[in-house]
mmCIF file of C-alpha atoms and ligand atoms in Angstrom:
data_model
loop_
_atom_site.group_PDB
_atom_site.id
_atom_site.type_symbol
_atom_site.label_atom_id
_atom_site.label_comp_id
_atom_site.label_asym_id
_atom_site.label_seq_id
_atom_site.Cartn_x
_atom_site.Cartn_y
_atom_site.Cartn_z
ATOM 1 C CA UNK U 1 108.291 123.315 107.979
ATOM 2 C CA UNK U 2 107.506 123.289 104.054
ATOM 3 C CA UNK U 3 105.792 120.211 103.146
ATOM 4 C CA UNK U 4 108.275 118.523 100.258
ATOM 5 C CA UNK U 5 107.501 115.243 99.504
ATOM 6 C CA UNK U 6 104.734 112.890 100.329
ATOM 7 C CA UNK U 7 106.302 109.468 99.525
ATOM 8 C CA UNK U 8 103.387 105.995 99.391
ATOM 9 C CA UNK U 9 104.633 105.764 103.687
ATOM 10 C CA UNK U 10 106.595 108.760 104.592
ATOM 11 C CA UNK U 11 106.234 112.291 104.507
ATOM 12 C CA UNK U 12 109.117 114.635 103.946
ATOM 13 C CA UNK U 13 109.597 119.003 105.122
ATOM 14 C CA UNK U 14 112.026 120.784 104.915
ATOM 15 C CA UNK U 15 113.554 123.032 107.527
ATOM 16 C CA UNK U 16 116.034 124.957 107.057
ATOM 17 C CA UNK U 17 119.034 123.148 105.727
ATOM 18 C CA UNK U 18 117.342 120.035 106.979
ATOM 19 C CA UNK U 19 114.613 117.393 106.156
ATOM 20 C CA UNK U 20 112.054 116.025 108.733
ATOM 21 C CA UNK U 21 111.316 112.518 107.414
ATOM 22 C CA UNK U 22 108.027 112.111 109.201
ATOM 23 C CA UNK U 23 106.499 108.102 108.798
ATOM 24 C CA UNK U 24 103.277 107.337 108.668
ATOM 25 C CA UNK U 25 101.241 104.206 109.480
ATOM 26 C CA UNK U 26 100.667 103.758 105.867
ATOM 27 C CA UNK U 27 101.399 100.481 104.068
ATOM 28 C CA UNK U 28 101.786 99.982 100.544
ATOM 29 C CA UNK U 29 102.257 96.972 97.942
ATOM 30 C CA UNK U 30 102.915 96.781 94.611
ATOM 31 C CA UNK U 31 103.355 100.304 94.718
ATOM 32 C CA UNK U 32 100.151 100.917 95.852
ATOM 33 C CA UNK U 33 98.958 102.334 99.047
ATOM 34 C CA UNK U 34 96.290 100.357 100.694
ATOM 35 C CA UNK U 35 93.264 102.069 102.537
ATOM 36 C CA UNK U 36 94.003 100.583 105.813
ATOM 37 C CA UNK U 37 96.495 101.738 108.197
ATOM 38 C CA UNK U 38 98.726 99.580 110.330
ATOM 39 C CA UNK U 39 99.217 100.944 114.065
ATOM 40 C CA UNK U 40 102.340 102.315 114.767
ATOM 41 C CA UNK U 41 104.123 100.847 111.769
ATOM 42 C CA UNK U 42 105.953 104.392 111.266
ATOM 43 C CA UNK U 43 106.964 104.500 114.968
ATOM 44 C CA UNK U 44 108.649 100.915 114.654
ATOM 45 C CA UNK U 45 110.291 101.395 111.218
ATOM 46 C CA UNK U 46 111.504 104.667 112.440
ATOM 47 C CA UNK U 47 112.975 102.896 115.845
ATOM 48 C CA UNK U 48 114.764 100.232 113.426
ATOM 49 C CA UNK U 49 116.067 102.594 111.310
ATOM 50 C CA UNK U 50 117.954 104.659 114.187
ATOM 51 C CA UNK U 51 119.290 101.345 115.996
ATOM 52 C CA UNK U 52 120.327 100.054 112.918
ATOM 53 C CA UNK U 53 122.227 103.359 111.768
ATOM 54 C CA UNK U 54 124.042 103.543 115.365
ATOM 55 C CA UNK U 55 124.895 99.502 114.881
ATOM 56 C CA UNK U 56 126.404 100.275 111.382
ATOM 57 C CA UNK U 57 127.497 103.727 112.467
ATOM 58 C CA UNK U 58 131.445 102.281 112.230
ATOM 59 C CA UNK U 59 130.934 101.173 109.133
ATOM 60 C CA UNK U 60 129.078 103.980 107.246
ATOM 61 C CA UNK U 61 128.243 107.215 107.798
ATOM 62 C CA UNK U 62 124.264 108.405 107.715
ATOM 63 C CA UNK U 63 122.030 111.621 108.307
ATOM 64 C CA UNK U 64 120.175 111.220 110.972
ATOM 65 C CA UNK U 65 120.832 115.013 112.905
ATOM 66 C CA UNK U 66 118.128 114.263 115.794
ATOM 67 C CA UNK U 67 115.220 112.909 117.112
ATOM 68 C CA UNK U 68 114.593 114.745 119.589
ATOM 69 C CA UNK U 69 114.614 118.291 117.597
ATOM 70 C CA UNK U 70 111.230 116.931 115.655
ATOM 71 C CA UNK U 71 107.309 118.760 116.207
ATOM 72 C CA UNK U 72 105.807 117.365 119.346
ATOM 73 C CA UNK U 73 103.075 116.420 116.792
ATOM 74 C CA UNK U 74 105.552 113.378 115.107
ATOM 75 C CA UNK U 75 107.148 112.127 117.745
ATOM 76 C CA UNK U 76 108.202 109.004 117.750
ATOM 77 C CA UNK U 77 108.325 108.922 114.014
ATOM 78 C CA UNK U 78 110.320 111.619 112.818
ATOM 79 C CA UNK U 79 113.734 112.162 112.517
ATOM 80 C CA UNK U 80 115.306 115.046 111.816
ATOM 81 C CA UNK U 81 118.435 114.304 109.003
ATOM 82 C CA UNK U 82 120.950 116.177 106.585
ATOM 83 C CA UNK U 83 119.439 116.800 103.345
ATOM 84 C CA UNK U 84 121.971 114.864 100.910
ATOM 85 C CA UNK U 85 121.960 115.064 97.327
ATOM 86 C CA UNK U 86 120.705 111.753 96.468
ATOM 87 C CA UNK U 87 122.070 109.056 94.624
ATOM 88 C CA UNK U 88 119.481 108.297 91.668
ATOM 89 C CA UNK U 89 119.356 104.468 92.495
ATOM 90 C CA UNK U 90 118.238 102.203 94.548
ATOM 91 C CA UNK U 91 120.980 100.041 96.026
ATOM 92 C CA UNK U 92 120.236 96.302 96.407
ATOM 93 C CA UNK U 93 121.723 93.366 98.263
ATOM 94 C CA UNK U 94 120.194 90.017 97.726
ATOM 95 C CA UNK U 95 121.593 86.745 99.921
ATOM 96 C CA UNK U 96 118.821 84.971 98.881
ATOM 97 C CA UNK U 97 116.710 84.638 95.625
ATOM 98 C CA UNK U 98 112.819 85.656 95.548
ATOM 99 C CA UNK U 99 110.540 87.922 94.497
ATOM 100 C CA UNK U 100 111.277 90.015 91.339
ATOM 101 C CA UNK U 101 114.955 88.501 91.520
ATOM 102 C CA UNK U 102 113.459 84.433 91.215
ATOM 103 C CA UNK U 103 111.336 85.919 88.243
ATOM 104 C CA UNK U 104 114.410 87.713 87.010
ATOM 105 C CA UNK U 105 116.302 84.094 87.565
ATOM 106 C CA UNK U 106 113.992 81.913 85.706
ATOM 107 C CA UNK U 107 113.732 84.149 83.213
ATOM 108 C CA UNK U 108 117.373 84.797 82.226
ATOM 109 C CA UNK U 109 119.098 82.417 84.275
ATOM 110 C CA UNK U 110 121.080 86.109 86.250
ATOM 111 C CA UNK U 111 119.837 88.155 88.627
ATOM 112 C CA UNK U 112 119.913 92.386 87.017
ATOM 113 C CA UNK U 113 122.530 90.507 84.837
ATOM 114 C CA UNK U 114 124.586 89.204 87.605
ATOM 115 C CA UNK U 115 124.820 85.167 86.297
ATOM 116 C CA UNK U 116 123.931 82.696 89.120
ATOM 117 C CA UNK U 117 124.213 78.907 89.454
ATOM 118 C CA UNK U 118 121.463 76.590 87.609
ATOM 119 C CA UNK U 119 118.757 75.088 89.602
ATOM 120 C CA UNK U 120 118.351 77.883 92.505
ATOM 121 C CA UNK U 121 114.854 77.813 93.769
ATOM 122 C CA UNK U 122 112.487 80.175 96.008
ATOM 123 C CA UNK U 123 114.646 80.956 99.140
ATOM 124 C CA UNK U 124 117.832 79.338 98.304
ATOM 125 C CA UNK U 125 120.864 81.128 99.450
ATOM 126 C CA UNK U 126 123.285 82.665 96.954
ATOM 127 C CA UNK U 127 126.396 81.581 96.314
ATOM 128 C CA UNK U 128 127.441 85.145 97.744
ATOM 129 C CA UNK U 129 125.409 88.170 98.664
ATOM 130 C CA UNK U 130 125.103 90.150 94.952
ATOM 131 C CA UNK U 131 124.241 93.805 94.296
ATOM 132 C CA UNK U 132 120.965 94.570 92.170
ATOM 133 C CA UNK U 133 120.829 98.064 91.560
ATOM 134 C CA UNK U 134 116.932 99.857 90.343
ATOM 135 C CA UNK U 135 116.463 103.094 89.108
ATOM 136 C CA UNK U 136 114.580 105.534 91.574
ATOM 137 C CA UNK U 137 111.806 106.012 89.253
ATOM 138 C CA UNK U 138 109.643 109.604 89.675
ATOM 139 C CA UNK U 139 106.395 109.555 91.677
ATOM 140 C CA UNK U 140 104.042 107.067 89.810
ATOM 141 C CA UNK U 141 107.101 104.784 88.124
ATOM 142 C CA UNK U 142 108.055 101.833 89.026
ATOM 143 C CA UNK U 143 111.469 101.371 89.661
ATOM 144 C CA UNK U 144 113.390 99.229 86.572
ATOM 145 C CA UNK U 145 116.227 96.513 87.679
ATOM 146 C CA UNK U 146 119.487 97.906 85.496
ATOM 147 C CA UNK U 147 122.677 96.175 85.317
ATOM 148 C CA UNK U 148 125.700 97.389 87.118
ATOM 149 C CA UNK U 149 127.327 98.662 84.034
ATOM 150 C CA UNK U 150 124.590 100.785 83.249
ATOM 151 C CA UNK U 151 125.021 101.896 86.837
ATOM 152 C CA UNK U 152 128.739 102.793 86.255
ATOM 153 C CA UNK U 153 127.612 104.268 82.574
ATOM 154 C CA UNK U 154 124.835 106.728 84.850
ATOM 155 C CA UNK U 155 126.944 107.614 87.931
ATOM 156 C CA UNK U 156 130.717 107.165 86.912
ATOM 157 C CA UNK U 157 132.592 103.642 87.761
ATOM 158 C CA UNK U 158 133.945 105.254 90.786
ATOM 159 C CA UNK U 159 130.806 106.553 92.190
ATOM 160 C CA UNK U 160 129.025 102.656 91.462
ATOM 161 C CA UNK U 161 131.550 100.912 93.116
ATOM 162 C CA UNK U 162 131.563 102.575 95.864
ATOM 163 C CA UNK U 163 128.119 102.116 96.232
ATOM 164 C CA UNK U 164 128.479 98.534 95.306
ATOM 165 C CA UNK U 165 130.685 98.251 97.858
ATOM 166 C CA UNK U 166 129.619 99.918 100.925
ATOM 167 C CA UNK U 167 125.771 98.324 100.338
ATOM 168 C CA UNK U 168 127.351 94.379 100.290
ATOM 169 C CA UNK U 169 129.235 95.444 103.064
ATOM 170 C CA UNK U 170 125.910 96.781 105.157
ATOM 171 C CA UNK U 171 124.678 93.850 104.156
ATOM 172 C CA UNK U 172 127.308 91.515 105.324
ATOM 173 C CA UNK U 173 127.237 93.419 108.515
ATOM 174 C CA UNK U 174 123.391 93.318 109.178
ATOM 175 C CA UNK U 175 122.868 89.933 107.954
ATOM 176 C CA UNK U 176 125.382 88.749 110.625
ATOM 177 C CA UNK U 177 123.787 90.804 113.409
ATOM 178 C CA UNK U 178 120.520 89.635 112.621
ATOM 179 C CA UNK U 179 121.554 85.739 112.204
ATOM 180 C CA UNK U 180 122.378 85.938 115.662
ATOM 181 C CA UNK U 181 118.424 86.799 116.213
ATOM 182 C CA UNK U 182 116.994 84.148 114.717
ATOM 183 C CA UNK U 183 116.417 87.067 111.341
ATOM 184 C CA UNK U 184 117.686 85.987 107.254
ATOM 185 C CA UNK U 185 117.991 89.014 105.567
ATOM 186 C CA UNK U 186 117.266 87.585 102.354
ATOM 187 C CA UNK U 187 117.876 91.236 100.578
ATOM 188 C CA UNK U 188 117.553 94.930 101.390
ATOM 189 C CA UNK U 189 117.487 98.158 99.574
ATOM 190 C CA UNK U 190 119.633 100.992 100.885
ATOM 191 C CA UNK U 191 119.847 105.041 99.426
ATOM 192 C CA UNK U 192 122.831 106.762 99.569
ATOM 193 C CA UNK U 193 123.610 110.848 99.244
ATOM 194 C CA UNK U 194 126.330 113.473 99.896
ATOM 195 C CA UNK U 195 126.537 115.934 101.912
ATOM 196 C CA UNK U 196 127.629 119.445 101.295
ATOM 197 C CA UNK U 197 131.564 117.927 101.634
ATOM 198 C CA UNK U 198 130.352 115.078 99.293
ATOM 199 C CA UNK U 199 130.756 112.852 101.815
ATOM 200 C CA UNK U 200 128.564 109.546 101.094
ATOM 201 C CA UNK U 201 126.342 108.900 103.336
ATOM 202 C CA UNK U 202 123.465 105.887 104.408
ATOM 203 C CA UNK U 203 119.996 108.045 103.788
ATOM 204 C CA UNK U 204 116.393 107.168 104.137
ATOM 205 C CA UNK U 205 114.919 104.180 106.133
ATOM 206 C CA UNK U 206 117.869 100.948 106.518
ATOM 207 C CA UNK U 207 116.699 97.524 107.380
ATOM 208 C CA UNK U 208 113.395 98.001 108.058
ATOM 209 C CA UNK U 209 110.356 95.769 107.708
ATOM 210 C CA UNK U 210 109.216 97.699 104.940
ATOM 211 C CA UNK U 211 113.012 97.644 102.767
ATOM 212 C CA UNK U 212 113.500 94.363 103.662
ATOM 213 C CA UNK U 213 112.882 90.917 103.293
ATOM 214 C CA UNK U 214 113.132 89.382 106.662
ATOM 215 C CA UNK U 215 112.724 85.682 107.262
ATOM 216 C CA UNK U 216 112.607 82.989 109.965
ATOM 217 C CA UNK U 217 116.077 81.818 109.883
ATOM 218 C CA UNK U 218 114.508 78.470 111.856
ATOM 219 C CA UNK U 219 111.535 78.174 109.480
ATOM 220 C CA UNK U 220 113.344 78.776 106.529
ATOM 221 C CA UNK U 221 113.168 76.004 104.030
ATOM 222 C CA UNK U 222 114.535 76.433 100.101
ATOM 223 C CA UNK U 223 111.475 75.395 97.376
ATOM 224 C CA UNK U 224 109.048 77.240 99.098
ATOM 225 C CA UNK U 225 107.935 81.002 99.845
ATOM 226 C CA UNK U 226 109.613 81.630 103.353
ATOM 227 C CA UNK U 227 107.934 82.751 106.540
ATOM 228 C CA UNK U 228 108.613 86.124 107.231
ATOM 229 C CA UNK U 229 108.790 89.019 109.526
ATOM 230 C CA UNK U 230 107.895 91.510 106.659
ATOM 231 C CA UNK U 231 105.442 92.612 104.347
ATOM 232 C CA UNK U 232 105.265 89.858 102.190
ATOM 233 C CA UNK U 233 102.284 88.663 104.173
ATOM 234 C CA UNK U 234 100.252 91.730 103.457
ATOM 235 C CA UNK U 235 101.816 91.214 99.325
ATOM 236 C CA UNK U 236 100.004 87.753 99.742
ATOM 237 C CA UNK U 237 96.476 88.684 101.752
ATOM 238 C CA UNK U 238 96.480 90.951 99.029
ATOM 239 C CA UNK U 239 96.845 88.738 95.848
ATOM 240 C CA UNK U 240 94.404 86.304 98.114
ATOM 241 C CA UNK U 241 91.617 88.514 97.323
ATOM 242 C CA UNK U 242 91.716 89.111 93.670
ATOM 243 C CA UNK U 243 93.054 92.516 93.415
ATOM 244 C CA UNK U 244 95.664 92.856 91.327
ATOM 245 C CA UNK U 245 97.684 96.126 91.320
ATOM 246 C CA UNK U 246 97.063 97.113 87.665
ATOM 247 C CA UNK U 247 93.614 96.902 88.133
ATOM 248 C CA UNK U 248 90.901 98.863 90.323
ATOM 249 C CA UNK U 249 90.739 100.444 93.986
ATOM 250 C CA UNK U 250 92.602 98.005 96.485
ATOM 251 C CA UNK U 251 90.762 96.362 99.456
ATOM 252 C CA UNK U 252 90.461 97.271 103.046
ATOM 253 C CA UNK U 253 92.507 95.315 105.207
ATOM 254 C CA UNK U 254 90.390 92.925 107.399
ATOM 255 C CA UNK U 255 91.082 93.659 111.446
ATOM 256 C CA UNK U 256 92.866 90.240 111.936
ATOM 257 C CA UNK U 257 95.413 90.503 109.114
ATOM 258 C CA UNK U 258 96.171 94.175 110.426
ATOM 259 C CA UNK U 259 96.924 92.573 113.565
ATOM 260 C CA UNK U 260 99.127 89.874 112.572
ATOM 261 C CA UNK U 261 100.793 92.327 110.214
ATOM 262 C CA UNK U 262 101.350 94.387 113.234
ATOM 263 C CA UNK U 263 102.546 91.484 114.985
ATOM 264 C CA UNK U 264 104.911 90.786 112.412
ATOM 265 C CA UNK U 265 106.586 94.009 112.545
ATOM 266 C CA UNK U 266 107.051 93.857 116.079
ATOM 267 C CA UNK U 267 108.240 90.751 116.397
ATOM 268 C CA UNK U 268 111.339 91.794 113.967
ATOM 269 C CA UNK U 269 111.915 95.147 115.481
ATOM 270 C CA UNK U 270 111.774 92.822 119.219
ATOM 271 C CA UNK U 271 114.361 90.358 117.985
ATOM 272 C CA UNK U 272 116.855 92.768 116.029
ATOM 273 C CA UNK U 273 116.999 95.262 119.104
ATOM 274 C CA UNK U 274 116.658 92.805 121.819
ATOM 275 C CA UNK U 275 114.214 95.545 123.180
ATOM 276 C CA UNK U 276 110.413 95.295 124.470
ATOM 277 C CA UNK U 277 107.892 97.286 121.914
HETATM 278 N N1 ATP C 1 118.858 112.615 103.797
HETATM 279 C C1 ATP C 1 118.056 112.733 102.744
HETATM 280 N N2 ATP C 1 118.166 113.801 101.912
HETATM 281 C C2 ATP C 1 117.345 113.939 100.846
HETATM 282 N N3 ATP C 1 116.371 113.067 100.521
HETATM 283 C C3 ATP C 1 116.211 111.981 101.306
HETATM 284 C C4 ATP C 1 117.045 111.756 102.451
HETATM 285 N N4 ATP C 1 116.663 110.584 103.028
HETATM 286 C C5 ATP C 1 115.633 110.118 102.280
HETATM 287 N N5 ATP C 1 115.350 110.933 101.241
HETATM 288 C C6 ATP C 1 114.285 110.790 100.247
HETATM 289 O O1 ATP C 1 113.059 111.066 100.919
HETATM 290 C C7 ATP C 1 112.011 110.297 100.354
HETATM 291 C C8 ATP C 1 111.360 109.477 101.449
HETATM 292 O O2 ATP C 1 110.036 109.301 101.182
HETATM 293 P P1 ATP C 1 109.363 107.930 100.736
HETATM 294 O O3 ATP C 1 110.327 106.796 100.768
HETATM 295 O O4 ATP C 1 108.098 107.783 101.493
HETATM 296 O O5 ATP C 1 109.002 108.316 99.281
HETATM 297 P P2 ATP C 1 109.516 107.806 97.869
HETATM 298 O O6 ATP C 1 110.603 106.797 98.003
HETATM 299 O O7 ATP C 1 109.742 108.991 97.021
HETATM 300 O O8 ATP C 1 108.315 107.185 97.316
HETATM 301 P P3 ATP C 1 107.819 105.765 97.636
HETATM 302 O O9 ATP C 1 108.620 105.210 98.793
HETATM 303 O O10 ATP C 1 106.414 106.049 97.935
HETATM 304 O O11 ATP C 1 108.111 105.058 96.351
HETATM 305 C C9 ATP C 1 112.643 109.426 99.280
HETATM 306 O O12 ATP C 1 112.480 110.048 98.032
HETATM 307 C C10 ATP C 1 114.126 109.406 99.676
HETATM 308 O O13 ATP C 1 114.979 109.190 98.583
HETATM 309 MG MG1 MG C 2 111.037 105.299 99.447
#
């Protein structure tokens, strides 16, 4: 296998006609890896991503090839998948306003220029789920929030809405699943390709701790940042300290906030699946 890609968490080879997306225990914020590992964060984001691609399977079709057909070496954490021609974007659903979205919101009064209600606060619920579409910026980017018609401008109007289209309805799907656990999916970000018959398909990682914001659906309180099952936790430790992520070498992470980041993962990969870690 030919080393490809080494993403901030995953690492990607090719083989053959496929790709071996290999995750690692890596964690990074602000687009920025930190120096401290989390154990077996690319073992549980990889489970999550394979239940939730055989719970959505009726819905949308996805790589994943195998996880069994993976080096002995990654098990657990690879998966072997289709190598798609990817969609340049980042597909967003937001039910709920935070993060870069609230900033977007009390800035302009929209979300990536979809118009919202006034007076929406941290953690209020949308009206209705919106899509939020970012670039897929190169290695070292960030990625940029663009508007859906610049979307359908880049891709084609065909091409956007189906993306549009098939990412609100994921999310519709997964946010219902997961209400049922206790979970808010407050937003997610999806990546779509096609195969060799251009069939679109549901790529990457899906609904995972780590491309998702995952709250406490009994905790969860408008006016207020949310608990959650995600890394928002490890955003805010971070902050805590000082560091900021234009600025100098990021911090270790202490052994007790590695734990209860740990915990944190496992807890939503517990409730989603129903399963014992
Ligand atoms: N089936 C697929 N075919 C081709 N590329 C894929 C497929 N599934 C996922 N990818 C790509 O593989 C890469 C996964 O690696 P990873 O997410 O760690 O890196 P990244 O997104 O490039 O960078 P980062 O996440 O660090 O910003 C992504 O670029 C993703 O778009
Ligand atoms: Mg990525």
């Amino acid at each position: 296998m030919e080393l490809i890609h080494q993403g901030k968490v995953r690492d990607v080879y090719a083989d053959g006609d496929d790709l071996v997306l290999v995750a690692s225990d890596r964690i990074s914020v602000y687009d920025t890896v930190l120096p401290t590992e989390i154990p077996d964060k690319g073992a549980l984001l990889t489970a999550l991503s394979l239940w939730w691609f055989e719970a959505l399977g009726d819905l949308v079709p996805n790589h994943v090839l195998s996880v069994e057909d993976v080096p002995a070496e990654f098990a657990g954490r690879a998966v072997r998948v289709m190598r798609l021609d990817m969609v340049p974007v980042e597909a967003i659903a937001r039910g709920y306003l935070t993060g870069s979205g609230l900033a977007d919101y009390d800035a302009t009064g929209a979300v990536c220029g979809v118009a919202l209600p006034a007076g929406l606060v941290d953690g209020s619920r949308l009206p209705e789920p919106i899509f939020t579409p970012t670039t897929k910026a190169p290695v070292g980017d960030h990625d940029e929030p663009i508007t859906f018609a610049t979307m359908a401008a880049d891709l084609g109007t065909a091409q956007a809405e189906q993306i549009r289209d098939l990412t609100l309805a994921v999310y519709a799907s997964a946010a219902a699943t997961a209400a049922e656990c206790g979970i808010v999916i407050a937003d997610t970000k999806l990546e779509f390709g096609r195969d060799a018959d251009g069939t679109l398909r549901l790529a990457d990682e899906v609904l995972t701790s780590d491309s998702s914001r995952f709250w406490d659906a009994a905790a969860w309180e408008p006016g207020r940042p949310q608990p959650s099952f995600d890394k928002q936790y490890v955003r805010d430790w971070a902050r805590s300290t000082g560091w900021r992520p234009e600025a100098g070498e990021p911090p270790e992470i202490p052994a007790d906030v590695v734990d209860a980041t740990r915990a944190r993962y496992i807890e939503a990969y517990e409730r989603l699946t129903g399963r014992r870690w």
